[in-house]
Amino acid sequence: QVQYVESGGGLVQAGGSLRLSCAASGSIFGASAMAWYRQAAEKQRELVAWFTSGDSTDYADSVKGRFTISRDNAKNTVYLQMNSLKPEDTAVYYCNDELGAYEYNYWGQGTQVTVSS
């Protein structure tokens, strides 16, 4: 089982930037299945950024053009660069692989991102 530890969240003003990190306990050889999710208070968890076939990336419409998902295989780490942050981006952000998200429903603690207006 691969476990993930998210970090890099915090309080930021609207328009600011944060870079989230997701450290994996094991190899992210299959990192094309990695994704970032977020869950705002009292709302459903949503998929925000992910790797597609061919290791391309895609994003939810709400973050497209502002967020960038990337990875460093040597460090077993996935990143989420978040720019031009908006208050509606406030949420707990999680990383996970496809199995953890959709088969095992196994999640880490996430990292809180709070964007002030």
Short mmCIF file of C-alpha atoms in Angstrom, two decimals:
data_model
loop_
_atom_site.label_atom_id
_atom_site.label_comp_id
_atom_site.label_asym_id
_atom_site.label_seq_id
_atom_site.Cartn_x
_atom_site.Cartn_y
_atom_site.Cartn_z
CA GLN A 1 0.00 0.00 0.00
CA VAL A 2 1.29 3.41 -0.96
CA GLN A 3 0.72 6.14 1.58
CA TYR A 4 0.81 9.85 0.88
CA VAL A 5 1.59 12.81 3.09
CA GLU A 6 0.41 16.19 1.86
CA SER A 7 2.10 19.42 2.88
CA GLY A 8 2.49 23.02 1.82
CA GLY A 9 -0.93 24.36 2.64
CA GLY A 10 -1.53 27.50 4.60
CA LEU A 11 -3.20 30.88 4.65
CA VAL A 12 -2.74 33.05 1.59
CA GLN A 13 -4.36 36.18 0.24
CA ALA A 14 -6.46 36.08 -2.89
CA GLY A 15 -4.22 36.27 -5.92
CA GLY A 16 -1.38 34.56 -4.13
CA SER A 17 0.28 31.23 -4.75
CA LEU A 18 1.01 28.01 -2.93
CA ARG A 19 2.87 24.87 -3.87
CA LEU A 20 1.55 21.67 -2.37
CA SER A 21 3.66 18.55 -2.05
CA CYS A 22 2.60 14.94 -1.82
CA ALA A 23 5.28 12.60 -0.54
CA ALA A 24 4.74 8.94 -1.34
CA SER A 25 5.96 6.13 0.87
CA GLY A 26 6.89 4.05 -2.13
CA SER A 27 7.62 4.35 -5.79
CA ILE A 28 5.38 6.52 -7.93
CA PHE A 29 6.25 4.55 -11.01
CA GLY A 30 2.56 4.45 -11.81
CA ALA A 31 2.15 8.15 -11.14
CA SER A 32 0.12 8.62 -14.28
CA ALA A 33 -2.75 7.60 -12.00
CA MET A 34 -1.97 10.26 -9.41
CA ALA A 35 -4.32 13.13 -8.82
CA TRP A 36 -5.10 16.00 -6.50
CA TYR A 37 -8.50 16.35 -4.90
CA ARG A 38 -10.01 18.92 -2.61
CA GLN A 39 -12.88 19.08 -0.21
CA ALA A 40 -14.34 22.32 1.00
CA ALA A 41 -16.20 22.44 4.29
CA GLU A 42 -19.50 20.58 4.09
CA LYS A 43 -19.00 19.83 0.41
CA GLN A 44 -18.16 16.77 -1.62
CA ARG A 45 -14.61 15.91 -2.47
CA GLU A 46 -13.80 16.93 -6.02
CA LEU A 47 -11.09 16.01 -8.49
CA VAL A 48 -9.05 19.06 -9.41
CA ALA A 49 -5.87 17.94 -11.22
CA TRP A 50 -4.64 14.65 -12.59
CA PHE A 51 -2.33 12.82 -14.94
CA THR A 52 -3.87 11.31 -18.03
CA SER A 53 -2.66 8.63 -20.42
CA GLY A 54 0.71 9.50 -21.86
CA ASP A 55 1.51 11.39 -18.65
CA SER A 56 -0.33 14.44 -19.82
CA THR A 57 -2.27 16.52 -17.33
CA ASP A 58 -5.79 17.77 -17.04
CA TYR A 59 -7.72 19.95 -14.64
CA ALA A 60 -11.14 20.77 -13.41
CA ASP A 61 -12.59 23.75 -15.20
CA SER A 62 -12.57 25.72 -11.97
CA VAL A 63 -8.77 25.58 -11.71
CA LYS A 64 -7.68 25.27 -15.32
CA GLY A 65 -5.03 27.82 -16.19
CA ARG A 66 -4.21 28.45 -12.54
CA PHE A 67 -3.09 25.08 -11.16
CA THR A 68 -0.34 22.78 -12.41
CA ILE A 69 0.21 19.19 -11.36
CA SER A 70 3.71 17.76 -11.69
CA ARG A 71 5.89 15.04 -10.22
CA ASP A 72 9.47 14.24 -9.36
CA ASN A 73 9.94 10.50 -9.58
CA ALA A 74 13.37 10.63 -7.96
CA LYS A 75 11.79 12.17 -4.87
CA ASN A 76 8.59 10.10 -5.02
CA THR A 77 6.72 13.36 -4.83
CA VAL A 78 3.79 14.90 -6.65
CA TYR A 79 3.23 18.64 -6.61
CA LEU A 80 0.38 21.02 -7.15
CA GLN A 81 1.36 24.56 -8.02
CA MET A 82 -1.55 26.87 -7.33
CA ASN A 83 -1.49 30.40 -8.67
CA SER A 84 -4.02 33.22 -8.71
CA LEU A 85 -5.77 31.69 -5.74
CA LYS A 86 -9.36 32.59 -5.03
CA PRO A 87 -11.38 32.33 -1.83
CA GLU A 88 -13.39 29.54 -3.42
CA ASP A 89 -10.19 27.48 -3.57
CA THR A 90 -10.34 27.18 0.21
CA ALA A 91 -10.44 23.48 1.01
CA VAL A 92 -8.49 20.56 2.33
CA TYR A 93 -6.35 19.24 -0.50
CA TYR A 94 -5.54 15.56 -0.88
CA CYS A 95 -3.41 13.55 -3.24
CA ASN A 96 -4.16 9.96 -4.08
CA ASP A 97 -3.72 7.30 -6.70
CA GLU A 98 -6.53 5.76 -8.65
CA LEU A 99 -6.85 2.69 -6.46
CA GLY A 100 -6.82 4.66 -3.24
CA ALA A 101 -9.44 7.05 -4.52
CA TYR A 102 -11.79 4.73 -6.33
CA GLU A 103 -11.26 1.23 -4.97
CA TYR A 104 -9.87 1.40 -1.44
CA ASN A 105 -11.26 4.80 -0.46
CA TYR A 106 -8.06 5.37 1.50
CA TRP A 107 -7.01 8.95 2.13
CA GLY A 108 -4.34 10.81 3.99
CA GLN A 109 -4.88 13.79 6.25
CA GLY A 110 -4.65 16.34 3.47
CA THR A 111 -3.37 19.87 3.81
CA GLN A 112 -5.54 22.90 4.49
CA VAL A 113 -5.52 25.76 2.02
CA THR A 114 -7.26 28.94 3.12
CA VAL A 115 -7.53 31.88 0.75
CA SER A 116 -8.60 35.17 2.27
CA SER A 117 -10.34 37.94 0.39
#
